[in-house]
Short mmCIF file of C-alpha atoms in Angstrom, two decimals:
data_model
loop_
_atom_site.label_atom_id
_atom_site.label_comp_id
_atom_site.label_asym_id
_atom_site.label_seq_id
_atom_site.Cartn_x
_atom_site.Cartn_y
_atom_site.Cartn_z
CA UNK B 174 -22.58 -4.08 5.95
CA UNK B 175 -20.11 -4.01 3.49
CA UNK B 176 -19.39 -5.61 0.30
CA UNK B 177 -16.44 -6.88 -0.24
CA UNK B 178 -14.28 -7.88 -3.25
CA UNK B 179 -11.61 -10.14 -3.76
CA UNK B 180 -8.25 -8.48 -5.10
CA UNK B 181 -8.96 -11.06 -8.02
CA UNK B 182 -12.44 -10.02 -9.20
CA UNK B 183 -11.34 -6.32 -8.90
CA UNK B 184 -8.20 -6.97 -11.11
CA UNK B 185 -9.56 -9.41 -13.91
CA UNK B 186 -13.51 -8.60 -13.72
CA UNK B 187 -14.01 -4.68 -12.96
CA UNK B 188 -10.61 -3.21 -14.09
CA UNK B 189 -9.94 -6.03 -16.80
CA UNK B 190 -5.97 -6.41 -16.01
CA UNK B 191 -3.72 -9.19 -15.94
CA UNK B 192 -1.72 -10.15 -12.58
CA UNK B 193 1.36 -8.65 -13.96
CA UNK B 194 0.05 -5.35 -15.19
CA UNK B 195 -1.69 -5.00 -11.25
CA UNK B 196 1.95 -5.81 -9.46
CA UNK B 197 3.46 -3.37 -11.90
CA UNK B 198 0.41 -0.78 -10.75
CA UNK B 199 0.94 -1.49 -6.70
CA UNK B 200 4.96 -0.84 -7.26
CA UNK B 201 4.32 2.44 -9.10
CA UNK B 202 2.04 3.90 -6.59
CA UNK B 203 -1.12 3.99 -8.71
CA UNK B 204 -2.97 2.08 -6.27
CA UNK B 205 -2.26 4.28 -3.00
CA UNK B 206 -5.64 5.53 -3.39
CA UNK B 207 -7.27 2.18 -3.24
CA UNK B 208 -7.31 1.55 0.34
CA UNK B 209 -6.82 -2.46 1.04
CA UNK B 210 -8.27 -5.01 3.77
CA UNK B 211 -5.71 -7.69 4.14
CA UNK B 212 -6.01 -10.55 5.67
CA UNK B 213 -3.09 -13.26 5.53
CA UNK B 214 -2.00 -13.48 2.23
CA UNK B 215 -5.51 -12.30 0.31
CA UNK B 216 -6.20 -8.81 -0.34
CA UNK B 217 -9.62 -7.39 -0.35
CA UNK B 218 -11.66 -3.81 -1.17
CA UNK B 219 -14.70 -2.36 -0.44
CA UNK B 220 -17.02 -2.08 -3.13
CA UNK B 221 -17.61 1.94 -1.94
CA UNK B 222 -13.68 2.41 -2.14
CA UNK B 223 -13.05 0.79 -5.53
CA UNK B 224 -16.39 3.10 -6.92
CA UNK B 225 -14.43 6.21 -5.31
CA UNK B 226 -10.98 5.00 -7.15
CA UNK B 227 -12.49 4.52 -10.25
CA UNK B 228 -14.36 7.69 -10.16
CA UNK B 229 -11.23 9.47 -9.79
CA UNK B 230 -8.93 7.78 -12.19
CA UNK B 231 -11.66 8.81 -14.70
CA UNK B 232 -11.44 12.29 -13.88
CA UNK B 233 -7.71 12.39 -14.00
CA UNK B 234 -7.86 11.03 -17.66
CA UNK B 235 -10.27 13.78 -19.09
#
C-alpha cells in the first residue's frame, strides 16, 4: 500500500512553500513531474512520487 500525502503537508511541511508560491509553481509547469491523485477538490501524492520529484529537482540544481 501506498502512502499518501496531502497537497498541504507536501507544500508547507516537505517543500516549505507558501500557497501562493505552489499556485505560481503548478501555472509555470514546474510541477508536471509530480504526478497528482485528485479526488474532488483535494489533491494528493504518493510518497514514492514526491521522493522521485525531489530527487530530480536536486539534480537539476547542481
Amino acid at each position: 500500500m501506498q502512502i499518501l500525502l496531502t497537497e498541504k503537508k507536501l507544500r508547507e511541511e516537505i517543500v516549505g512553500v507558501s500557497n501562493v508560491t505552489w499556485w505560481a509553481w503548478r501555472k509555470a509547469g514546474k510541477l508536471a513531474g509530480l504526478p497528482v491523485i485528485q479526488l474532488g477538490r483535494r489533491r494528493f501524492y504518493s510518497e514514492e512520487a514526491v521522493d522521485t520529484w525531489l530527487k530530480g529537482l536536486a539534480t537539476k540544481t547542481n
